[in-house]
Structures are given as C-alpha cells and as structure tokens.
Tab-separated table of C-alpha atoms in Angstrom:
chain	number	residue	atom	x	y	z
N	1	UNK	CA	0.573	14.338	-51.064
N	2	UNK	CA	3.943	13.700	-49.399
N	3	UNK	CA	4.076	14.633	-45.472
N	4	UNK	CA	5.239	17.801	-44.806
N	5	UNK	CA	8.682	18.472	-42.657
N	6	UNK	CA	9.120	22.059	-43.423
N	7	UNK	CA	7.036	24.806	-44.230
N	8	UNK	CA	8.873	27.908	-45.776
N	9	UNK	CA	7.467	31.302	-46.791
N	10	UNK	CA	9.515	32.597	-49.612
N	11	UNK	CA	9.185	35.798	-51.576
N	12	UNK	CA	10.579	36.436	-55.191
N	13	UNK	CA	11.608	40.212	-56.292
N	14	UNK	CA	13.227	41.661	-59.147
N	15	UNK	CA	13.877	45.094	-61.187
N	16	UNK	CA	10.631	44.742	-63.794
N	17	UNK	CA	11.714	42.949	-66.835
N	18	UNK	CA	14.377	40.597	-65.428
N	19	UNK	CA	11.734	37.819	-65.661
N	20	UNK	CA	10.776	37.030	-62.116
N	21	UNK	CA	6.728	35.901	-63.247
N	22	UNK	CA	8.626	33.842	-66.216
N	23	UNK	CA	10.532	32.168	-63.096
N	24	UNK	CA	7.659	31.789	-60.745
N	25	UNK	CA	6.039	30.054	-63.482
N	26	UNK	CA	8.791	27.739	-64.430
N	27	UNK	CA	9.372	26.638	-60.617
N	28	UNK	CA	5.857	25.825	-60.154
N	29	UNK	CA	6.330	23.838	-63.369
N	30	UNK	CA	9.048	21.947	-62.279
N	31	UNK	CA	7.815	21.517	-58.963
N	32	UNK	CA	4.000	19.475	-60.454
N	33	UNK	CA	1.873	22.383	-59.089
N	34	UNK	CA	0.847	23.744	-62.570
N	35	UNK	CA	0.532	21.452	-65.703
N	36	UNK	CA	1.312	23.933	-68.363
N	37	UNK	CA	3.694	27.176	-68.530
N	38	UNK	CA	1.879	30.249	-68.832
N	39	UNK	CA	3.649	33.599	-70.421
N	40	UNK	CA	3.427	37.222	-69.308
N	41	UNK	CA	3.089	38.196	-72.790
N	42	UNK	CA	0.724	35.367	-73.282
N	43	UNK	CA	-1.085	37.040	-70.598
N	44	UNK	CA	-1.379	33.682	-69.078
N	45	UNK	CA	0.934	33.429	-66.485
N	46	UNK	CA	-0.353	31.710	-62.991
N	47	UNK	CA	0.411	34.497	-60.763
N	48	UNK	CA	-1.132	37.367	-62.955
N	49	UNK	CA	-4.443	37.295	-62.139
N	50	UNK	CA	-5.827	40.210	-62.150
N	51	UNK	CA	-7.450	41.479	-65.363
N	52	UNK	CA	-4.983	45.168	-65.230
N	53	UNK	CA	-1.759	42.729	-64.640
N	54	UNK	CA	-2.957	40.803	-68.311
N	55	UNK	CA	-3.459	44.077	-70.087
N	56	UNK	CA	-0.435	45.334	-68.632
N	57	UNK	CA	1.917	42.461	-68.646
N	58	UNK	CA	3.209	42.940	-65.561
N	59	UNK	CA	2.923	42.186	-61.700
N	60	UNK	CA	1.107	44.895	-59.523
N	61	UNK	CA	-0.674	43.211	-56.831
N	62	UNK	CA	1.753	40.242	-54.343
N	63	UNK	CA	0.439	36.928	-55.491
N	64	UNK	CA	0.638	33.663	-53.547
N	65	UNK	CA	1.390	30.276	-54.970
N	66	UNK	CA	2.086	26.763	-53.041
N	67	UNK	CA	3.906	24.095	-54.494
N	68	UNK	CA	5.884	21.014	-52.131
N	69	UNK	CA	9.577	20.045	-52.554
N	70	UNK	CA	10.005	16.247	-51.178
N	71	UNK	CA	8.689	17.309	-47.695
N	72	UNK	CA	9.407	21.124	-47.899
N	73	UNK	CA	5.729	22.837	-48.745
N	74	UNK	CA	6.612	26.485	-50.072
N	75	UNK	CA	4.351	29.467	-50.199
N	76	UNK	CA	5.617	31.489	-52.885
N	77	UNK	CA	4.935	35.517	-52.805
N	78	UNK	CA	5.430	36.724	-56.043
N	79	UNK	CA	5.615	40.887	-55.892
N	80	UNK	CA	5.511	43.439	-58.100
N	81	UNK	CA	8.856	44.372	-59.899
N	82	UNK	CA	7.776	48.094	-61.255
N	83	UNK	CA	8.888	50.716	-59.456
N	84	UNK	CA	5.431	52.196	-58.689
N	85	UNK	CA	4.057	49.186	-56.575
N	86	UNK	CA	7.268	48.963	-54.778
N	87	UNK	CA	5.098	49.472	-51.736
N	88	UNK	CA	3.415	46.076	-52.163
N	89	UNK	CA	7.061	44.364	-52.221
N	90	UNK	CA	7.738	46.251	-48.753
N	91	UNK	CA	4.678	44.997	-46.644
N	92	UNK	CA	5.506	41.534	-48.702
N	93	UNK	CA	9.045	41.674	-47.189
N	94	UNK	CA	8.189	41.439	-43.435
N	95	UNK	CA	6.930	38.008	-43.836
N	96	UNK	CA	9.315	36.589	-45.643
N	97	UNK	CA	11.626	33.733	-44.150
N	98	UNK	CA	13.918	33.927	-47.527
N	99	UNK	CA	14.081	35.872	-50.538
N	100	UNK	CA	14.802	35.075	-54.061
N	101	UNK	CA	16.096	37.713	-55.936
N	102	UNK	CA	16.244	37.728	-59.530
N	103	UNK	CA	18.900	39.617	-61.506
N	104	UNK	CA	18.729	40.243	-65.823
N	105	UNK	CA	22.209	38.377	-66.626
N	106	UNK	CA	22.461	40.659	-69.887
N	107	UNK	CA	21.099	43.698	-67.936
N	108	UNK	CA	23.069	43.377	-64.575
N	109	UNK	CA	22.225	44.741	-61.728
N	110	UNK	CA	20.218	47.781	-62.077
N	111	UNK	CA	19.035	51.104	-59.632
N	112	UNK	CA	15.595	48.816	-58.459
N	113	UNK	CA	17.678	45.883	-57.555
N	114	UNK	CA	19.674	47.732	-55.291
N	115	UNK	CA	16.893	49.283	-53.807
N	116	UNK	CA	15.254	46.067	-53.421
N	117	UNK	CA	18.705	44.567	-51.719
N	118	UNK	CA	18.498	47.516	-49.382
N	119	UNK	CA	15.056	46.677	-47.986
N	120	UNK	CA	16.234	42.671	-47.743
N	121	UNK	CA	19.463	43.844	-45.963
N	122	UNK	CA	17.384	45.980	-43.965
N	123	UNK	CA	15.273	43.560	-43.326
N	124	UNK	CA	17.667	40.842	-42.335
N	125	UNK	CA	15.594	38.327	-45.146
N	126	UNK	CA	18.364	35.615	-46.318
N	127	UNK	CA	18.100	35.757	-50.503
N	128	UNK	CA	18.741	33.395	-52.891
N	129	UNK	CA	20.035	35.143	-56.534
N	130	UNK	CA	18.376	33.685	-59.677
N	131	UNK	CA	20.337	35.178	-62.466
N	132	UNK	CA	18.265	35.021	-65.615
N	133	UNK	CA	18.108	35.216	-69.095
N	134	UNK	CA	21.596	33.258	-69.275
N	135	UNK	CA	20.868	32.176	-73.037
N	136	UNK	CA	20.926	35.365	-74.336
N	137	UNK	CA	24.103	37.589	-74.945
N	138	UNK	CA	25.568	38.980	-71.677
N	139	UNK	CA	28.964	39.766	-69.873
N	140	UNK	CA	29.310	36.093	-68.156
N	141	UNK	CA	29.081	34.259	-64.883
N	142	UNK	CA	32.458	35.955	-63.621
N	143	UNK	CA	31.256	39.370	-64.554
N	144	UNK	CA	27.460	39.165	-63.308
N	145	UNK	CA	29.411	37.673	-59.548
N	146	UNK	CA	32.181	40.892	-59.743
N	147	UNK	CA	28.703	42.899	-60.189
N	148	UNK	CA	26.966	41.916	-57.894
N	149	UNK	CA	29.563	42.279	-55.147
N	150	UNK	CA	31.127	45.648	-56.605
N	151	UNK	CA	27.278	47.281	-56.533
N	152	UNK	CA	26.104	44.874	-53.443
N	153	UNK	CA	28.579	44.010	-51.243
N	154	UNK	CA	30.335	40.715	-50.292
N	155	UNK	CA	28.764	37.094	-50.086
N	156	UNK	CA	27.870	36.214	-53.563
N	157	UNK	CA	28.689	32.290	-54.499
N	158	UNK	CA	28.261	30.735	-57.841
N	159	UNK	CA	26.510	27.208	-56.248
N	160	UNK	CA	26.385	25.795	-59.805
N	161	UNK	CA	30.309	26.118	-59.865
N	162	UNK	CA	32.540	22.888	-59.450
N	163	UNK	CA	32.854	21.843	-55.598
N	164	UNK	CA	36.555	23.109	-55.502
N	165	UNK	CA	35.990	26.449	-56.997
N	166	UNK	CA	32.494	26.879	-54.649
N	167	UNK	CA	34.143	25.379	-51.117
N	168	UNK	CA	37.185	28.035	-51.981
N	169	UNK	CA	34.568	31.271	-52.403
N	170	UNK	CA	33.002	30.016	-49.218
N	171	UNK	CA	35.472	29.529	-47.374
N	172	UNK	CA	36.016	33.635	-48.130
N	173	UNK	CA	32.424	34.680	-46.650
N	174	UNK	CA	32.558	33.066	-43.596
N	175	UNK	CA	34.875	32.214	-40.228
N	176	UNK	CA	33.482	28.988	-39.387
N	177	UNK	CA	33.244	28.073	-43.081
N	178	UNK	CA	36.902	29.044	-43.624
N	179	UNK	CA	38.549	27.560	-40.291
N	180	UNK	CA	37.188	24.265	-42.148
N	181	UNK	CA	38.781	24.784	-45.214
N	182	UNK	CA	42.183	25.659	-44.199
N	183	UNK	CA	42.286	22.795	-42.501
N	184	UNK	CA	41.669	20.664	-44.897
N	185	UNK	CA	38.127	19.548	-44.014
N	186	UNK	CA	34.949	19.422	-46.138
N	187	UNK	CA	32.554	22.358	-45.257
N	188	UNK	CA	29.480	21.178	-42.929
N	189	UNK	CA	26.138	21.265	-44.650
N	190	UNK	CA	24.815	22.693	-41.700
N	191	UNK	CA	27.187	25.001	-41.441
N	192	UNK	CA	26.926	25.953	-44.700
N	193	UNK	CA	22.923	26.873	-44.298
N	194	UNK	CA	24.392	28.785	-40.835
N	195	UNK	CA	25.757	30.903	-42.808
N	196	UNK	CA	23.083	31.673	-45.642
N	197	UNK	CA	20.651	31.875	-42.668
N	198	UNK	CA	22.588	34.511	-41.072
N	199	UNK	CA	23.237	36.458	-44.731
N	200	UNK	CA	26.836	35.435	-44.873
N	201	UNK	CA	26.421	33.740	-48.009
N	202	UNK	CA	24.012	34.968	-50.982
N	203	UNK	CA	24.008	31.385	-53.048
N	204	UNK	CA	23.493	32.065	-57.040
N	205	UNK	CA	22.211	29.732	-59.885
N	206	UNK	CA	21.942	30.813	-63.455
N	207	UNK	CA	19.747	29.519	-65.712
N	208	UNK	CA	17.010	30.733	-67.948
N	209	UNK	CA	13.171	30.585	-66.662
N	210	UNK	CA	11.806	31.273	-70.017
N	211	UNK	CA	13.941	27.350	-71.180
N	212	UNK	CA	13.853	26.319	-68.141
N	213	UNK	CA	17.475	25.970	-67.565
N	214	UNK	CA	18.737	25.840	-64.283
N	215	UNK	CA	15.311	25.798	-63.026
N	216	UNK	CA	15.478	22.201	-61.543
N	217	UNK	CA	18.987	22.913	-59.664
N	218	UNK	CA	17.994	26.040	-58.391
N	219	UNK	CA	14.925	24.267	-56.721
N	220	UNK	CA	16.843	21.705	-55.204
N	221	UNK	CA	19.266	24.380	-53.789
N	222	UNK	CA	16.107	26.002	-52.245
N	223	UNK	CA	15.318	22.679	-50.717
N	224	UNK	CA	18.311	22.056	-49.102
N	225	UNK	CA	19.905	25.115	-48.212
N	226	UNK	CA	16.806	27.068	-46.448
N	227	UNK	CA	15.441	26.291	-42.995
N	228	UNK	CA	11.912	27.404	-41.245
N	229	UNK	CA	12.342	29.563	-38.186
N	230	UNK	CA	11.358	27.777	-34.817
N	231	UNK	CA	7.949	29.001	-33.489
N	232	UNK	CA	6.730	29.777	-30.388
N	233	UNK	CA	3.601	27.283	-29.352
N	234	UNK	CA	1.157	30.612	-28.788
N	235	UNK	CA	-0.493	32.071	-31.648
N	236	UNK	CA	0.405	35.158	-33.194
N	237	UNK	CA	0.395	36.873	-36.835
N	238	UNK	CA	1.383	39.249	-39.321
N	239	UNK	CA	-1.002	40.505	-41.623
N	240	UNK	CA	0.829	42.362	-44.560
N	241	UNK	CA	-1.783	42.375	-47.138
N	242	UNK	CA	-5.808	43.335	-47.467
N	243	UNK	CA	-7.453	42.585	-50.405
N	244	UNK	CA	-11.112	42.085	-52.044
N	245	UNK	CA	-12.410	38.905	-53.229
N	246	UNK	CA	-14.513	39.477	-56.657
N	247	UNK	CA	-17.557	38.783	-54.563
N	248	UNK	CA	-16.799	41.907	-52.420
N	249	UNK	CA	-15.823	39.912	-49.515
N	250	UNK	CA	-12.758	41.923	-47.669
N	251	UNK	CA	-9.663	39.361	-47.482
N	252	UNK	CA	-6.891	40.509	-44.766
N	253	UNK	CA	-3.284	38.528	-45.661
N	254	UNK	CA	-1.408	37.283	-42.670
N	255	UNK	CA	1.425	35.041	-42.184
N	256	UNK	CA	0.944	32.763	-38.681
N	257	UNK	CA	4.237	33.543	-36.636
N	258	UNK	CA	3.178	30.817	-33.594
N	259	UNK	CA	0.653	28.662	-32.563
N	260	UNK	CA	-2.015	27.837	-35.099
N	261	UNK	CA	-5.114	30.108	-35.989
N	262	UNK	CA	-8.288	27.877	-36.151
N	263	UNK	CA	-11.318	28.926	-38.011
N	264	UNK	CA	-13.730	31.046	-35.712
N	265	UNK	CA	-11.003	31.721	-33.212
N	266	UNK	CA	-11.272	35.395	-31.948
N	267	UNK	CA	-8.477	37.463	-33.035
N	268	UNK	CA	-7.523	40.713	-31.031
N	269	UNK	CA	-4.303	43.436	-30.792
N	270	UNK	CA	-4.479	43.448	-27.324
N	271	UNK	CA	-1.067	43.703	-25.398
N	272	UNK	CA	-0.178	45.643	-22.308
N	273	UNK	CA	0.224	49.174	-22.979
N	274	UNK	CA	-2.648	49.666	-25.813
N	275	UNK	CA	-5.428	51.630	-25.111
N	276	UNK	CA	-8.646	50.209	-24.455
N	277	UNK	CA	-10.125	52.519	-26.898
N	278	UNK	CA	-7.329	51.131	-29.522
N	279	UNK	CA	-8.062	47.451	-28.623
N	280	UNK	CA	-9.948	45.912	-31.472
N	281	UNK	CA	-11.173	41.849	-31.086
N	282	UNK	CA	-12.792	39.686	-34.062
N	283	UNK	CA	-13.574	36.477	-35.472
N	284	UNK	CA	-12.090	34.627	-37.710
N	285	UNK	CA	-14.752	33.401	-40.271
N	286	UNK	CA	-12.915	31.603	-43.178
N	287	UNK	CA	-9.496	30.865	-43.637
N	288	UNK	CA	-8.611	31.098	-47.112
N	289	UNK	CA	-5.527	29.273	-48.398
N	290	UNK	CA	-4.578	30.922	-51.928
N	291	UNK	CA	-2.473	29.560	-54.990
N	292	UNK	CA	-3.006	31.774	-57.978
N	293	UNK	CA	-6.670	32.687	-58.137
N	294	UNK	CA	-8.090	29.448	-56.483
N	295	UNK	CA	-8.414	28.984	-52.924
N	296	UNK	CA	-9.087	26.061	-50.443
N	297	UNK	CA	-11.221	26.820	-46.663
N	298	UNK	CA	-9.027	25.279	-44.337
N	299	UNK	CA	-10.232	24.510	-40.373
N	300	UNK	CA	-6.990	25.196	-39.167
N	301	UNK	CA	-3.849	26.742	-40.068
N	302	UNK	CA	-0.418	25.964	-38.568
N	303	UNK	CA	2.705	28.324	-37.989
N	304	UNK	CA	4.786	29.055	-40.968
N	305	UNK	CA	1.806	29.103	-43.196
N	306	UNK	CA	0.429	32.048	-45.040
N	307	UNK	CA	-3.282	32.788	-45.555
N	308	UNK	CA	-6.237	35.111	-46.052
N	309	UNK	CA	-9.091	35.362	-43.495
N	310	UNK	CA	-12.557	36.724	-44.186
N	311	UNK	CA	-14.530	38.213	-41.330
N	312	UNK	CA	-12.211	40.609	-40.291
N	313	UNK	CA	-12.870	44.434	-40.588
C-alpha cells in the first residue's frame, strides 16, 4: 500500500434515483478497492449491505467505504438518497470535509437536491457535482450548468470543459481567481482549491457511473482539488452514527477531529460548564475500521479518519 499524505472524509448525496450507489460503486472500481461492479438492482452493490437495502434497492442506512488515490486515502460515506432517511444524510453531513453531490443529467435538479444543497450550504461542506446518467437523453451540459445555478445559486464550473472556456467561468466565481485572469496570468492551483475550499467554486464532471464514463477524471479531480483540514495535536471526536453489529455488539460512528484515539483510551464529554451529573467517561474497547460490511481492529486511529468503536454505551 502506497504511504499516505492525505486523509479525506468525503460524503456522497443525491435525490434517490440519480444513481449515487451506481457511482460509489464505479469509484471504488476505478480506484482497485473492489474487483467487480456490483448493481443496485443486482442487489449487489458494495455499500448496500443490509438485507432491507437488497430487497428494497435502495440506500437507508450511511455506509462507509475506503479506497486510496496515489497518497490521498478516502473514507467514502455513502447516505441515503430517499426522502424518509434524510435524517441519516444530516448527522452524516457534520463530518464531512467535502461533499459529492450527484445530480440525474436527464432529470435535473429536483426538490431533494435542493434540500440537500441547503444542508451543505448550511453546513459550509465544499461539494463536488457528479452529473450522471450523461448517456441517456437529456437537455445538455449548458442546460444542466444554467440549472444548477438558476435553482442553486452561483459557482458551478464545467472542469471537464477546455482550459480556456474553464479559466474564463472561474475567473467569474472568484476575486483572486479573476485579478489573475485579467491580467493575463494562468490561475494558481492553489488558488484554485482556495476557492473550492471556501465554496466559491462547485467543480462538475459528467459522466455516467453505470459505463463508467467520466468516472476516472472525476477521481483525479477529487485528488487534486480537495485538501484535509489541519488538526489540532489533542484528541477529540464526532460521533454521528450508532449502529449494531449482527452479533449484537453496539457500534458508535465517530470521525477523529485531533489527536489520535488509541484502543482502550478512556473517552469522556467532560468540558467546563457540564454537570457532573451529565459527565459520562468510557473505554474504548475496539476500534473498528469499516469498508462495506468487513471491518479491520486497528490499535490506533489518527485524525481525519473515520471509525466505529465498541465498548461504548
């Protein structure tokens, strides 16, 4: 396994039926962590593993998936998309350091996906768009974009255009960004991931997950454009998920915001202000580190990374 320089917590959400599992999937194709494509309606996707998802044929429960771009490791939270288990997307959300949303290029953006952009915006999560389904019959690049900022506001950059056409719809979203280009300079990489960082700039790729077009690119444009949040050296957590194993054992989902969080290290809420009668303090027996249904015990787990601990109640 390749060293790892970056660790990045990214979350995928969609209106239901715009293929988000179908893209999950092909991603952790492309990236060598799966060695076959599963299908929701093969009811053999990676990410749906729970026996009502199958049946159902779609996401209910937030899944987790790793997979490692040269030295970027991802954890990939895959949420539900229907309307009902919106709920699991918004505790999802909090942990996120980007978001990838994916848009239905015949269906456009519909009511879910703008309730889904709300919570990002509100949120302050930069996105990535994913529009899919690009092989089948649909308005067009130009009219998905004028969508997406007519019914979502400003920012939205085709990253697959040519470099001309993408440096000049920049150049629109952001000051330092345009000060660059009317002067005749090439726009800074870094400034360039300033800006997505900050939700200036909303960078698109269209493709289709289900061929796996525009898969590769897309990944690659993941890779370079998003940056990890610095840490602070003491430990600290956000749990935003609590779950059963099918042995019974209770599983609580955190993402480590600082430090590291070492197996059998005591875990409290205790802050100034809190009640003593509030103040709750346990152990840490097993860290679990999840992709798909399978999990590895880890000794240790660093900032930036997500996982499940058993032993907590």
């Amino acid at each position: 396994m390749q060293d790892v320089t970056k660790r990045l917590v990214v979350g995928v959400l969609a209106h239901v039926d715009s293929g988000k599992t179908t893209l999950s999937e092909a991603m952790l194709y492309r990236a060598g962590a799966i060695r076959r494509l599963g299908r929701v309606d093969h009811r053999d996707a990676f990410l749906d593993t729970d026996s009502l998802e199958r049946a159902r044929g779609i996401t209910i429960f937030a899944k987790q998936a790793l997979f490692q771009l040269e030295g970027t490791q991802i954890a990939w939270l895959d949420t539900p998309g229907h309307v009902d288990f919106s709920a699991e997307a918004e505790r999802t959300v909090q942990v996120l350091d980007y978001a990838v949303l994916v848009v239905s290029g015949p269906d456009g953006v519909q009511s879910h996906t703008e309730t889904l952009w709300a919570l990002l915006r509100r949120s302050h999560v930069p996105t990535f768009l994913f529009v899919n389904k690009m092989d089948l019959p649909g308005p067009g690049r130009e009219a998905i974009l004028d969508q997406l900022r007519r019914r979502l506001g400003e920012g939205f950059v085709d990253f697959g255009a040519d470099a001309a056409a993408r440096d000049e719809a920049l150049a629109l979203c952001d000051e330092r960004l345009m000060e660059a280009y009317l002067a005749g300079q090439p726009l800074a990489e870094g400034d360039i991931v300033t800006a997505i960082a900050r939700r200036h700039v909303f960078p698109c790729w269209f493709g289709s997950a289900l061929k796996l077009e525009g898969v590769t690119e897309f990944l690659r444009g993941v890779e370079r454009y998003a940056v990890p949040p610095l840490y602070p050296s003491e430990f600290g957590g956000k749990v935003f998920k609590i779950a059963r194993d099918p042995q019974g054992v209770r599983l609580t989902y955190l993402k480590v915001t600082g430090g590291a969080l070492k197996v059998k290290d005591l875990l409290t809420n205790r802050r100034p202000g809190l009640p003593e009668d509030q103040v709750w303090e346990e152990k840490a027996d097993q860290l679990r580190i999840y992709s798909g249904a399978q999990y590895r015990a880890a000794d240790q787990v660093p900032a930036g990374a997500v996982c499940a601990v058993a032993g907590l109640s």
